[in-house]
Every structure is written in structure tokens, then in C-alpha cells.
Tab-separated table of N, CA, C and O in Angstrom:
chain	number	residue	atom	x	y	z
A	824	MET	N	-123.405	129.283	-50.926
A	824	MET	CA	-123.006	128.365	-49.866
A	824	MET	C	-122.611	129.164	-48.631
A	824	MET	O	-121.868	130.128	-48.731
A	825	PRO	N	-123.089	128.790	-47.430
A	825	PRO	CA	-122.755	129.529	-46.224
A	825	PRO	C	-121.278	129.419	-45.889
A	825	PRO	O	-120.647	128.395	-46.126
A	826	THR	N	-120.737	130.492	-45.375
A	826	THR	CA	-119.349	130.485	-44.918
A	826	THR	C	-119.337	130.766	-43.434
A	826	THR	O	-120.353	131.099	-42.844
A	827	ALA	N	-118.155	130.660	-42.836
A	827	ALA	CA	-118.047	130.927	-41.411
A	827	ALA	C	-118.453	132.364	-41.102
A	827	ALA	O	-118.974	132.656	-40.048
A	828	ALA	N	-118.229	133.259	-42.033
A	828	ALA	CA	-118.550	134.664	-41.800
A	828	ALA	C	-120.051	134.922	-41.782
A	828	ALA	O	-120.529	135.735	-41.018
A	829	ASN	N	-120.809	134.229	-42.634
A	829	ASN	CA	-122.233	134.536	-42.706
A	829	ASN	C	-123.120	133.425	-42.148
A	829	ASN	O	-124.296	133.413	-42.394
A	830	SER	N	-122.559	132.514	-41.384
A	830	SER	CA	-123.375	131.419	-40.852
A	830	SER	C	-123.386	131.413	-39.329
A	830	SER	O	-123.409	130.384	-38.709
A	831	ARG	N	-123.370	132.591	-38.723
A	831	ARG	CA	-123.344	132.681	-37.266
A	831	ARG	C	-124.538	131.984	-36.627
A	831	ARG	O	-124.429	131.421	-35.560
A	832	ASN	N	-125.677	132.009	-37.273
A	832	ASN	CA	-126.866	131.398	-36.702
A	832	ASN	C	-127.011	129.940	-37.105
A	832	ASN	O	-127.979	129.300	-36.773
A	833	CYS	N	-126.067	129.428	-37.829
A	833	CYS	CA	-126.112	128.049	-38.312
A	833	CYS	C	-125.398	127.143	-37.318
A	833	CYS	O	-124.507	127.574	-36.615
A	834	CYS	N	-125.797	125.891	-37.282
A	834	CYS	CA	-125.167	124.942	-36.361
A	834	CYS	C	-123.828	124.441	-36.877
A	834	CYS	O	-123.074	123.840	-36.151
A	835	PHE	N	-123.544	124.653	-38.141
A	835	PHE	CA	-122.302	124.185	-38.720
A	835	PHE	C	-121.654	125.299	-39.528
A	835	PHE	O	-122.317	126.154	-40.066
A	836	HIS	N	-120.343	125.263	-39.578
A	836	HIS	CA	-119.594	126.175	-40.429
A	836	HIS	C	-119.018	125.378	-41.588
A	836	HIS	O	-118.605	124.243	-41.428
A	837	PHE	N	-118.970	125.967	-42.737
A	837	PHE	CA	-118.381	125.321	-43.890
A	837	PHE	C	-116.985	125.884	-44.084
A	837	PHE	O	-116.800	127.089	-44.147
A	838	LEU	N	-116.021	125.016	-44.172
A	838	LEU	CA	-114.657	125.447	-44.409
A	838	LEU	C	-114.399	125.450	-45.908
A	838	LEU	O	-114.499	124.423	-46.563
A	839	GLU	N	-114.063	126.604	-46.436
A	839	GLU	CA	-113.839	126.701	-47.872
A	839	GLU	C	-112.370	126.547	-48.241
A	839	GLU	O	-112.009	126.606	-49.402
A	840	SER	N	-111.509	126.333	-47.274
A	840	SER	CA	-110.092	126.229	-47.553
A	840	SER	C	-109.717	124.896	-48.202
A	840	SER	O	-108.635	124.747	-48.725
A	841	GLN	N	-110.619	123.935	-48.188
A	841	GLN	CA	-110.359	122.640	-48.793
A	841	GLN	C	-111.132	122.541	-50.099
A	841	GLN	O	-112.033	123.324	-50.357
A	842	GLU	N	-110.777	121.579	-50.936
A	842	GLU	CA	-111.478	121.407	-52.196
A	842	GLU	C	-112.966	121.175	-51.978
A	842	GLU	O	-113.793	121.862	-52.543
A	843	LEU	N	-113.295	120.193	-51.149
A	843	LEU	CA	-114.689	119.938	-50.814
A	843	LEU	C	-114.956	120.550	-49.448
A	843	LEU	O	-114.190	120.335	-48.520
A	844	PRO	N	-116.014	121.332	-49.332
A	844	PRO	CA	-116.277	121.924	-48.022
A	844	PRO	C	-116.563	120.839	-46.996
A	844	PRO	O	-117.273	119.887	-47.259
A	845	SER	N	-115.987	120.990	-45.843
A	845	SER	CA	-116.266	120.045	-44.763
A	845	SER	C	-117.037	120.777	-43.676
A	845	SER	O	-116.938	121.975	-43.520
A	846	ILE	N	-117.804	120.019	-42.944
A	846	ILE	CA	-118.650	120.591	-41.913
A	846	ILE	C	-118.008	120.329	-40.564
A	846	ILE	O	-117.618	119.211	-40.262
A	847	VAL	N	-117.880	121.381	-39.773
A	847	VAL	CA	-117.367	121.237	-38.416
A	847	VAL	C	-118.383	121.826	-37.458
A	847	VAL	O	-119.106	122.749	-37.808
A	848	PRO	N	-118.473	121.286	-36.248
A	848	PRO	CA	-119.442	121.821	-35.289
A	848	PRO	C	-119.182	123.291	-35.000
A	848	PRO	O	-118.049	123.733	-34.956
A	849	CYS	N	-120.243	124.010	-34.804
A	849	CYS	CA	-120.173	125.431	-34.491
A	849	CYS	C	-119.681	125.609	-33.060
A	849	CYS	O	-120.098	124.904	-32.167
A	850	VAL	N	-118.802	126.543	-32.832
A	850	VAL	CA	-118.277	126.789	-31.498
A	850	VAL	C	-118.747	128.167	-31.029
A	850	VAL	O	-118.026	128.903	-30.412
A	851	SER	N	-120.000	128.497	-31.361
A	851	SER	CA	-120.513	129.815	-31.024
A	851	SER	C	-120.769	129.974	-29.536
A	851	SER	O	-120.705	131.069	-29.012
A	852	ALA	N	-121.086	128.888	-28.850
A	852	ALA	CA	-121.321	128.980	-27.408
A	852	ALA	C	-119.975	129.002	-26.706
A	852	ALA	O	-119.237	128.038	-26.732
A	853	LYS	N	-119.673	130.137	-26.096
A	853	LYS	CA	-118.403	130.273	-25.402
A	853	LYS	C	-118.443	129.458	-24.126
A	853	LYS	O	-119.496	129.235	-23.542
A	854	LYS	N	-117.257	129.024	-23.675
A	854	LYS	CA	-117.212	128.217	-22.455
A	854	LYS	C	-117.784	128.961	-21.269
A	854	LYS	O	-118.431	128.375	-20.424
A	855	GLN	N	-117.568	130.298	-21.213
A	855	GLN	CA	-118.096	131.037	-20.075
A	855	GLN	C	-119.614	131.135	-20.127
A	855	GLN	O	-120.246	131.430	-19.124
A	856	ASP	N	-120.222	130.886	-21.285
A	856	ASP	CA	-121.676	130.901	-21.411
A	856	ASP	C	-122.303	129.586	-20.986
A	856	ASP	O	-123.504	129.521	-20.773
A	857	MET	N	-121.513	128.543	-20.874
A	857	MET	CA	-122.029	127.235	-20.492
A	857	MET	C	-122.193	127.182	-18.975
A	857	MET	O	-121.344	127.651	-18.230
A	858	ILE	N	-123.298	126.598	-18.550
A	858	ILE	CA	-123.537	126.469	-17.114
A	858	ILE	C	-122.844	125.218	-16.586
A	858	ILE	O	-122.680	124.240	-17.294
A	859	LYS	N	-122.433	125.290	-15.332
A	859	LYS	CA	-121.793	124.133	-14.709
A	859	LYS	C	-122.817	123.255	-13.999
A	859	LYS	O	-122.675	122.050	-13.953
A	860	THR	N	-123.842	123.899	-13.442
A	860	THR	CA	-124.858	123.143	-12.715
A	860	THR	C	-126.247	123.604	-13.143
A	860	THR	O	-126.418	124.714	-13.655
A	861	PHE	N	-127.227	122.763	-12.887
A	861	PHE	CA	-128.616	123.106	-13.168
A	861	PHE	C	-129.020	124.343	-12.361
A	861	PHE	O	-129.680	125.251	-12.878
A	862	GLU	N	-128.612	124.372	-11.110
A	862	GLU	CA	-128.977	125.483	-10.227
A	862	GLU	C	-128.422	126.812	-10.743
A	862	GLU	O	-129.102	127.837	-10.666
A	863	GLU	N	-127.202	126.787	-11.248
A	863	GLU	CA	-126.606	128.000	-11.815
A	863	GLU	C	-127.423	128.487	-13.013
A	863	GLU	O	-127.719	129.675	-13.136
A	864	GLY	N	-127.803	127.578	-13.868
A	864	GLY	CA	-128.604	127.931	-15.034
A	864	GLY	C	-129.961	128.481	-14.647
A	864	GLY	O	-130.435	129.474	-15.223
A	865	LEU	N	-130.586	127.847	-13.667
A	865	LEU	CA	-131.889	128.295	-13.205
A	865	LEU	C	-131.807	129.704	-12.609
A	865	LEU	O	-132.664	130.551	-12.863
A	866	GLU	N	-130.750	129.959	-11.859
A	866	GLU	CA	-130.561	131.287	-11.262
A	866	GLU	C	-130.387	132.352	-12.349
A	866	GLU	O	-130.999	133.428	-12.278
A	867	LYS	N	-129.574	132.052	-13.348
A	867	LYS	CA	-129.382	132.997	-14.453
A	867	LYS	C	-130.683	133.217	-15.214
A	867	LYS	O	-130.994	134.342	-15.607
A	868	LEU	N	-131.418	132.150	-15.422
A	868	LEU	CA	-132.689	132.237	-16.135
A	868	LEU	C	-133.684	133.101	-15.355
A	868	LEU	O	-134.371	133.950	-15.931
A	869	GLU	N	-133.746	132.911	-14.041
A	869	GLU	CA	-134.632	133.716	-13.208
A	869	GLU	C	-134.247	135.195	-13.255
A	869	GLU	O	-135.120	136.067	-13.273
A	870	THR	N	-132.957	135.491	-13.289
A	870	THR	CA	-132.492	136.874	-13.384
A	870	THR	C	-132.936	137.502	-14.693
A	870	THR	O	-133.425	138.638	-14.711
A	871	ILE	N	-132.780	136.768	-15.776
A	871	ILE	CA	-133.181	137.274	-17.093
A	871	ILE	C	-134.680	137.555	-17.130
A	871	ILE	O	-135.119	138.611	-17.579
A	872	VAL	N	-135.457	136.608	-16.646
A	872	VAL	CA	-136.918	136.777	-16.646
A	872	VAL	C	-137.304	137.988	-15.796
A	872	VAL	O	-138.141	138.799	-16.201
A	873	SER	N	-136.681	138.129	-14.638
A	873	SER	CA	-136.974	139.252	-13.756
A	873	SER	C	-136.653	140.580	-14.438
A	873	SER	O	-137.432	141.530	-14.362
A	874	GLU	N	-135.497	140.658	-15.094
A	874	GLU	CA	-135.117	141.882	-15.811
A	874	GLU	C	-136.111	142.196	-16.919
A	874	GLU	O	-136.459	143.357	-17.132
A	875	MET	N	-136.556	141.176	-17.610
A	875	MET	CA	-137.505	141.398	-18.706
A	875	MET	C	-138.864	141.858	-18.177
A	875	MET	O	-139.531	142.670	-18.816
A	876	GLU	N	-139.272	141.360	-17.022
A	876	GLU	CA	-140.572	141.707	-16.466
A	876	GLU	C	-140.569	143.062	-15.757
A	876	GLU	O	-141.560	143.790	-15.803
A	877	ASP	N	-139.470	143.378	-15.095
A	877	ASP	CA	-139.442	144.537	-14.210
A	877	ASP	C	-138.960	145.837	-14.851
A	877	ASP	O	-139.153	146.899	-14.281
A	878	SER	N	-138.323	145.786	-15.979
A	878	SER	CA	-137.771	147.013	-16.540
A	878	SER	C	-138.328	147.287	-17.926
A	878	SER	O	-138.896	146.418	-18.576
A	879	LYS	N	-138.165	148.517	-18.319
A	879	LYS	CA	-138.618	148.925	-19.650
A	879	LYS	C	-137.408	148.905	-20.577
A	879	LYS	O	-136.810	149.931	-20.871
A	880	LEU	N	-137.066	147.713	-21.010
A	880	LEU	CA	-135.910	147.535	-21.878
A	880	LEU	C	-136.297	147.774	-23.330
A	880	LEU	O	-137.430	147.507	-23.724
A	881	PRO	N	-135.343	148.249	-24.122
A	881	PRO	CA	-135.622	148.386	-25.558
A	881	PRO	C	-135.850	147.011	-26.186
A	881	PRO	O	-135.396	145.984	-25.666
A	882	LEU	N	-136.527	147.009	-27.304
A	882	LEU	CA	-136.887	145.765	-27.979
A	882	LEU	C	-135.660	144.900	-28.273
A	882	LEU	O	-135.689	143.688	-28.042
A	883	GLU	N	-134.596	145.494	-28.768
A	883	GLU	CA	-133.390	144.717	-29.086
A	883	GLU	C	-132.827	144.016	-27.848
A	883	GLU	O	-132.395	142.875	-27.920
A	884	THR	N	-132.848	144.705	-26.710
A	884	THR	CA	-132.357	144.102	-25.468
A	884	THR	C	-133.272	142.974	-25.027
A	884	THR	O	-132.801	141.926	-24.570
A	885	LEU	N	-134.572	143.163	-25.180
A	885	LEU	CA	-135.518	142.098	-24.847
A	885	LEU	C	-135.281	140.864	-25.714
A	885	LEU	O	-135.318	139.736	-25.222
A	886	ILE	N	-135.027	141.084	-26.983
A	886	ILE	CA	-134.764	139.958	-27.890
A	886	ILE	C	-133.480	139.246	-27.482
A	886	ILE	O	-133.430	138.006	-27.442
A	887	THR	N	-132.442	140.015	-27.149
A	887	THR	CA	-131.177	139.418	-26.709
A	887	THR	C	-131.380	138.609	-25.431
A	887	THR	O	-130.874	137.493	-25.305
A	888	HIS	N	-132.135	139.170	-24.487
A	888	HIS	CA	-132.437	138.446	-23.246
A	888	HIS	C	-133.219	137.164	-23.542
A	888	HIS	O	-132.975	136.126	-22.931
A	889	TYR	N	-134.167	137.254	-24.460
A	889	TYR	CA	-134.970	136.088	-24.833
A	889	TYR	C	-134.076	134.992	-25.417
A	889	TYR	O	-134.210	133.818	-25.067
A	890	GLU	N	-133.151	135.378	-26.281
A	890	GLU	CA	-132.225	134.400	-26.875
A	890	GLU	C	-131.354	133.756	-25.807
A	890	GLU	O	-131.150	132.534	-25.807
A	891	LYS	N	-130.824	134.571	-24.895
A	891	LYS	CA	-130.001	134.021	-23.810
A	891	LYS	C	-130.824	133.070	-22.942
A	891	LYS	O	-130.339	132.024	-22.529
A	892	GLY	N	-132.075	133.459	-22.687
A	892	GLY	CA	-132.957	132.617	-21.890
A	892	GLY	C	-133.216	131.281	-22.555
A	892	GLY	O	-133.223	130.239	-21.893
A	893	ASN	N	-133.420	131.293	-23.861
A	893	ASN	CA	-133.630	130.039	-24.596
A	893	ASN	C	-132.408	129.140	-24.526
A	893	ASN	O	-132.530	127.922	-24.369
A	894	LYS	N	-131.226	129.721	-24.637
A	894	LYS	CA	-129.993	128.929	-24.543
A	894	LYS	C	-129.848	128.330	-23.148
A	894	LYS	O	-129.486	127.162	-22.991
A	895	LEU	N	-130.135	129.148	-22.130
A	895	LEU	CA	-130.064	128.644	-20.757
A	895	LEU	C	-131.091	127.545	-20.516
A	895	LEU	O	-130.795	126.545	-19.858
A	896	LEU	N	-132.278	127.730	-21.052
A	896	LEU	CA	-133.328	126.722	-20.898
A	896	LEU	C	-132.896	125.390	-21.514
A	896	LEU	O	-133.081	124.331	-20.915
A	897	ALA	N	-132.276	125.453	-22.685
A	897	ALA	CA	-131.794	124.231	-23.337
A	897	ALA	C	-130.702	123.564	-22.503
A	897	ALA	O	-130.676	122.330	-22.370
A	898	GLN	N	-129.812	124.361	-21.919
A	898	GLN	CA	-128.747	123.798	-21.090
A	898	GLN	C	-129.316	123.175	-19.811
A	898	GLN	O	-128.870	122.108	-19.389
A	899	CYS	N	-130.294	123.857	-19.206
A	899	CYS	CA	-130.940	123.301	-18.007
A	899	CYS	C	-131.652	121.998	-18.337
A	899	CYS	O	-131.587	121.034	-17.574
A	900	ASP	N	-132.322	121.974	-19.484
A	900	ASP	CA	-133.013	120.759	-19.914
A	900	ASP	C	-132.023	119.615	-20.096
A	900	ASP	O	-132.286	118.485	-19.692
A	901	LEU	N	-130.868	119.913	-20.666
A	901	LEU	CA	-129.834	118.894	-20.840
A	901	LEU	C	-129.340	118.375	-19.495
A	901	LEU	O	-129.175	117.168	-19.311
A	902	LYS	N	-129.138	119.285	-18.541
A	902	LYS	CA	-128.697	118.867	-17.200
A	902	LYS	C	-129.745	117.961	-16.545
A	902	LYS	O	-129.395	116.972	-15.907
A	903	LEU	N	-131.020	118.294	-16.713
A	903	LEU	CA	-132.084	117.452	-16.159
A	903	LEU	C	-132.109	116.075	-16.815
A	903	LEU	O	-132.270	115.058	-16.134
A	904	LYS	N	-131.944	116.032	-18.123
A	904	LYS	CA	-131.933	114.748	-18.823
A	904	LYS	C	-130.745	113.900	-18.389
A	904	LYS	O	-130.864	112.681	-18.254
A	905	GLU	N	-129.592	114.539	-18.164
A	905	GLU	CA	-128.424	113.807	-17.678
A	905	GLU	C	-128.711	113.208	-16.297
A	905	GLU	O	-128.366	112.055	-16.031
A	906	ALA	N	-129.336	114.003	-15.436
A	906	ALA	CA	-129.669	113.519	-14.088
A	906	ALA	C	-130.675	112.375	-14.157
A	906	ALA	O	-130.535	111.373	-13.439
A	907	GLU	N	-131.685	112.498	-15.018
A	907	GLU	CA	-132.674	111.426	-15.175
A	907	GLU	C	-132.010	110.142	-15.652
A	907	GLU	O	-132.341	109.050	-15.186
A	908	LYS	N	-131.061	110.262	-16.570
A	908	LYS	CA	-130.360	109.082	-17.088
A	908	LYS	C	-129.563	108.405	-15.969
A	908	LYS	O	-129.571	107.174	-15.851
A	909	LYS	N	-128.889	109.214	-15.151
A	909	LYS	CA	-128.130	108.652	-14.032
A	909	LYS	C	-129.053	107.918	-13.059
A	909	LYS	O	-128.723	106.843	-12.575
A	910	ILE	N	-130.220	108.502	-12.799
A	910	ILE	CA	-131.183	107.871	-11.895
A	910	ILE	C	-131.676	106.554	-12.482
A	910	ILE	O	-131.799	105.556	-11.766
A	911	GLU	N	-131.946	106.539	-13.784
A	911	GLU	CA	-132.382	105.303	-14.439
A	911	GLU	C	-131.316	104.220	-14.306
A	911	GLU	O	-131.642	103.056	-14.039
A	912	ILE	N	-130.068	104.586	-14.474
A	912	ILE	CA	-128.969	103.621	-14.360
A	912	ILE	C	-128.890	103.089	-12.930
A	912	ILE	O	-128.761	101.879	-12.709
A	913	LEU	N	-128.997	103.988	-11.950
A	913	LEU	CA	-128.944	103.561	-10.553
A	913	LEU	C	-130.119	102.651	-10.202
A	913	LEU	O	-129.953	101.652	-9.494
A	914	LYS	N	-131.307	102.986	-10.699
A	914	LYS	CA	-132.477	102.151	-10.439
A	914	LYS	C	-132.314	100.772	-11.073
A	914	LYS	O	-132.652	99.760	-10.466
A	915	ALA	N	-131.780	100.732	-12.286
A	915	ALA	CA	-131.581	99.454	-12.964
A	915	ALA	C	-130.582	98.586	-12.195
A	915	ALA	O	-130.773	97.381	-12.070
A	916	LYS	N	-129.538	99.212	-11.678
A	916	LYS	CA	-128.559	98.461	-10.885
A	916	LYS	C	-129.198	97.929	-9.616
A	916	LYS	O	-128.956	96.793	-9.222
A	917	ALA	N	-130.018	98.747	-8.978
A	917	ALA	CA	-130.674	98.325	-7.737
A	917	ALA	C	-131.664	97.192	-8.006
A	917	ALA	O	-131.767	96.254	-7.219
A	918	GLU	N	-132.377	97.276	-9.109
A	918	GLU	CA	-133.373	96.250	-9.444
A	918	GLU	C	-132.727	94.949	-9.899
A	918	GLU	O	-133.339	93.887	-9.805
A	919	SER	N	-131.506	95.023	-10.369
A	919	SER	CA	-130.840	93.808	-10.841
A	919	SER	C	-130.306	92.964	-9.682
A	919	SER	O	-129.805	91.869	-9.892
A	920	GLY	N	-130.422	93.504	-8.500
A	920	GLY	CA	-129.990	92.740	-7.326
A	920	GLY	C	-128.511	92.856	-7.040
A	920	GLY	O	-127.980	92.114	-6.224
A	921	ALA	N	-127.843	93.761	-7.702
A	921	ALA	CA	-126.426	93.952	-7.433
A	921	ALA	C	-126.252	94.455	-6.007
A	921	ALA	O	-126.987	95.310	-5.542
A	922	HIS	N	-125.304	93.889	-5.312
A	922	HIS	CA	-125.051	94.325	-3.951
A	922	HIS	C	-123.564	94.208	-3.662
A	922	HIS	O	-122.824	93.536	-4.370
A	923	PHE	N	-123.172	94.863	-2.613
A	923	PHE	CA	-121.760	94.858	-2.228
A	923	PHE	C	-121.586	93.908	-1.063
A	923	PHE	O	-122.427	93.810	-0.179
A	924	GLU	N	-120.444	93.242	-1.053
A	924	GLU	CA	-120.098	92.369	0.057
A	924	GLU	C	-118.892	92.944	0.756
A	924	GLU	O	-118.007	93.512	0.123
A	925	GLU	N	-118.882	92.794	2.062
A	925	GLU	CA	-117.735	93.275	2.811
A	925	GLU	C	-116.561	92.356	2.595
A	925	GLU	O	-116.703	91.124	2.562
A	926	LEU	N	-115.418	92.937	2.399
A	926	LEU	CA	-114.204	92.152	2.257
A	926	LEU	C	-113.572	91.971	3.629
A	926	LEU	O	-113.537	92.894	4.434
A	927	GLU	N	-113.105	90.778	3.849
A	927	GLU	CA	-112.418	90.524	5.118
A	927	GLU	C	-110.994	91.017	5.009
A	927	GLU	O	-110.343	90.851	3.964
A	928	ALA	N	-110.542	91.655	6.048
A	928	ALA	CA	-109.177	92.169	6.057
A	928	ALA	C	-108.201	91.020	6.092
A	928	ALA	O	-108.364	90.062	6.864
A	929	GLU	N	-107.176	91.085	5.228
A	929	GLU	CA	-106.151	90.028	5.212
A	929	GLU	C	-105.173	90.284	6.341
A	929	GLU	O	-104.765	91.387	6.599
A	930	GLN	N	-104.764	89.190	7.019
A	930	GLN	CA	-103.814	89.335	8.121
A	930	GLN	C	-102.507	88.704	7.813
A	930	GLN	O	-102.291	87.812	7.143
């Protein structure tokens, strides 16, 4: 059975301190590794790609860069999906005929 020590690549950690192992989400992605904006992620991704293309890095470093790039790509994809969802919501509101009316100032 995987434990927290040997399940670094797993999406879940098993806690063995309880009678029945419980599954908790993996917290392997550090907060500083998370992007705040799509543009930030894209910039980091472009830097990684440039480093991989322009330099003669050892294989292990290339693999590490590739892994970081995949994580950034997934985060950028999530940011795009969030933006698409917001646009869909705004379009649905606009199509439903919702509109704002000016309120008259009370005297």
C-alpha cells in the first residue's frame, strides 16, 4: 500500500495513522509554484521552452524542465477554461435580456 513517503508521484496520500487508511488530496504543488495569471504562466512556460531549446542541458535537467512545463501548461489550461466559463455566463446573462435600470435619487 502506498504511503506518504513513497507516493510522491501519486495524486493522493494514504494516512496509515488511522485504522482504515483515508485518502487526502496531495499537496505536492507548492503555493509559490502556482501561477496567479495566465500571462504569468505563459511567460514562465516560454522561458522553460527557450532554455530547453537554446542550451545544452543534461538529460535530468531537461526532464525536470519538461515536468515543470507540463504543470504550467495544465495551470494555463485551467485559467483559460475559467475565463471561457466566465464568458459563457456573461453571454447567457446578455442573451436572457437582463438589463440594468437607473435608480432615481431619493430626495
